Amino acid sequence: MQFDTKLAVVLRDELAVWQKTNVTAFLVSGVAATQPGVVGEPYRDASGNEYLPMFVQPVLVYEADAAALRRAYERAMSREVELAVYTQELFETGHDEANRAAVAAVSEDELDLVGIALRAERKLVDKVVDRLRFHP
């Protein structure tokens, strides 16, 4: 099935595996919480157990060095694409309020980005992630 939108995550390539998985989980939660129609119906097995709903479309995960991640961020911002951001400082915080304070403490030019997530029209996402490679 072809979707009109793409859901993409861009991660800094130098992160440890545990950091990549943690950052991805945090970033996509922002998309799930704010994008109508991105989450489907609950799952049910043949025994009648119900499970939480998930995204209705694949999540494309890319990796990039710091400069390429910054370029993707700037492309998204210039196109007014809504983003979730994760900065290096968030590895040092312990709760949501501290996370938001860490991001609020620096200007957009000084964000030490380690990941972004976005869901937008396919062509917009393609322009944001142009020349990035899929995460292996």
Short mmCIF file of C-alpha atoms in Angstrom, two decimals:
data_model
loop_
_atom_site.label_atom_id
_atom_site.label_comp_id
_atom_site.label_asym_id
_atom_site.label_seq_id
_atom_site.Cartn_x
_atom_site.Cartn_y
_atom_site.Cartn_z
CA MET A 1 0.00 0.00 0.00
CA GLN A 2 1.29 3.44 -0.92
CA PHE A 3 0.79 6.21 1.65
CA ASP A 4 0.43 9.92 0.91
CA THR A 5 2.72 10.64 3.86
CA LYS A 6 6.01 9.35 5.19
CA LEU A 7 7.02 8.94 8.81
CA ALA A 8 10.78 9.33 9.17
CA VAL A 9 13.34 9.34 11.96
CA VAL A 10 16.88 10.64 11.44
CA LEU A 11 19.48 9.55 14.00
CA ARG A 12 23.03 10.71 14.48
CA ASP A 13 25.24 7.85 13.35
CA GLU A 14 27.68 7.94 16.28
CA LEU A 15 25.10 7.05 18.94
CA ALA A 16 25.34 3.79 20.87
CA VAL A 17 22.72 1.18 20.01
CA TRP A 18 20.82 1.75 23.28
CA GLN A 19 20.77 5.49 22.55
CA LYS A 20 19.43 4.95 19.02
CA THR A 21 16.58 2.78 20.25
CA ASN A 22 15.76 5.15 23.11
CA VAL A 23 15.86 8.25 20.92
CA THR A 24 13.70 6.59 18.27
CA ALA A 25 11.08 5.63 20.85
CA PHE A 26 10.94 9.14 22.30
CA LEU A 27 10.82 10.83 18.90
CA VAL A 28 8.02 8.73 17.43
CA SER A 29 5.95 9.26 20.56
CA GLY A 30 5.74 12.91 19.53
CA VAL A 31 4.43 11.96 16.11
CA ALA A 32 1.92 9.48 17.58
CA ALA A 33 0.65 12.05 20.06
CA THR A 34 0.05 14.84 17.56
CA GLN A 35 -0.68 13.46 14.12
CA PRO A 36 -4.30 12.46 13.51
CA GLY A 37 -4.74 9.12 11.77
CA VAL A 38 -1.17 7.97 12.30
CA VAL A 39 -2.19 5.29 14.81
CA GLY A 40 -4.60 2.51 13.85
CA GLU A 41 -7.02 0.34 15.76
CA PRO A 42 -6.05 -1.97 18.63
CA TYR A 43 -4.76 -5.42 17.74
CA ARG A 44 -6.55 -8.57 18.86
CA ASP A 45 -5.35 -12.15 18.78
CA ALA A 46 -7.47 -15.23 18.17
CA SER A 47 -7.79 -15.77 21.94
CA GLY A 48 -9.52 -12.41 22.36
CA ASN A 49 -6.58 -10.56 23.96
CA GLU A 50 -6.36 -6.90 22.99
CA TYR A 51 -3.08 -5.09 22.35
CA LEU A 52 -2.25 -1.43 21.92
CA PRO A 53 -2.62 0.13 18.49
CA MET A 54 0.45 0.98 16.43
CA PHE A 55 1.35 3.21 13.51
CA VAL A 56 -0.60 2.56 10.33
CA GLN A 57 2.48 2.97 8.16
CA PRO A 58 6.16 2.02 8.26
CA VAL A 59 8.64 4.16 10.16
CA LEU A 60 11.65 4.89 7.96
CA VAL A 61 14.83 5.25 10.00
CA TYR A 62 17.82 7.08 8.56
CA GLU A 63 21.25 7.82 9.96
CA ALA A 64 23.42 10.84 9.43
CA ASP A 65 26.50 12.54 10.78
CA ALA A 66 25.98 15.72 12.78
CA ALA A 67 26.22 18.01 9.71
CA ALA A 68 23.73 15.98 7.66
CA LEU A 69 21.32 15.78 10.60
CA ARG A 70 21.52 19.56 10.98
CA ARG A 71 20.87 19.93 7.25
CA ALA A 72 17.76 17.71 7.50
CA TYR A 73 16.57 19.76 10.49
CA GLU A 74 17.04 23.03 8.58
CA ARG A 75 15.27 21.66 5.51
CA ALA A 76 12.32 20.61 7.64
CA MET A 77 12.17 23.95 9.44
CA SER A 78 12.37 25.95 6.20
CA ARG A 79 9.43 23.92 4.87
CA GLU A 80 7.47 24.37 8.11
CA VAL A 81 7.36 20.62 8.77
CA GLU A 82 6.50 19.82 12.38
CA LEU A 83 9.32 17.98 14.12
CA ALA A 84 10.11 16.09 17.26
CA VAL A 85 13.68 16.78 18.37
CA TYR A 86 16.04 14.95 20.69
CA THR A 87 19.23 16.68 21.81
CA GLN A 88 22.40 15.38 23.42
CA GLU A 89 21.44 17.07 26.69
CA LEU A 90 18.36 14.86 27.05
CA PHE A 91 20.59 11.88 27.88
CA GLU A 92 21.40 13.72 31.14
CA THR A 93 17.85 14.55 32.20
CA GLY A 94 15.46 12.31 34.07
CA HIS A 95 11.93 13.48 33.30
CA ASP A 96 9.75 15.38 30.86
CA GLU A 97 9.95 18.78 32.56
CA ALA A 98 13.75 18.63 32.62
CA ASN A 99 13.78 17.53 28.96
CA ARG A 100 11.70 20.51 27.89
CA ALA A 101 13.84 22.87 29.99
CA ALA A 102 17.02 21.53 28.35
CA VAL A 103 15.66 22.22 24.88
CA ALA A 104 14.30 25.63 25.90
CA ALA A 105 17.70 26.68 27.23
CA VAL A 106 19.33 26.93 23.79
CA SER A 107 18.48 28.61 20.49
CA GLU A 108 17.67 26.55 17.40
CA ASP A 109 21.16 27.20 16.02
CA GLU A 110 22.73 25.74 19.17
CA LEU A 111 20.59 22.60 19.49
CA ASP A 112 22.99 19.63 19.72
CA LEU A 113 20.70 17.36 17.75
CA VAL A 114 20.99 13.59 17.96
CA GLY A 115 17.66 12.85 16.29
CA ILE A 116 14.56 14.23 14.66
CA ALA A 117 11.24 12.69 13.64
CA LEU A 118 8.63 13.94 11.22
CA ARG A 119 5.55 12.85 9.36
CA ALA A 120 4.52 14.87 6.36
CA GLU A 121 3.54 14.61 2.72
CA ARG A 122 5.83 12.15 0.92
CA LYS A 123 7.57 14.71 -1.31
CA LEU A 124 8.29 17.00 1.65
CA VAL A 125 9.87 14.18 3.64
CA ASP A 126 11.89 13.12 0.59
CA LYS A 127 13.31 16.66 0.37
CA VAL A 128 14.18 16.67 4.08
CA VAL A 129 15.97 13.31 4.02
CA ASP A 130 17.53 13.71 0.56
CA ARG A 131 20.96 12.02 0.36
CA LEU A 132 20.61 10.36 3.79
CA ARG A 133 21.12 6.62 4.07
CA PHE A 134 18.77 4.19 5.74
CA HIS A 135 19.92 2.96 9.12
CA PRO A 136 21.51 -0.48 8.65
#
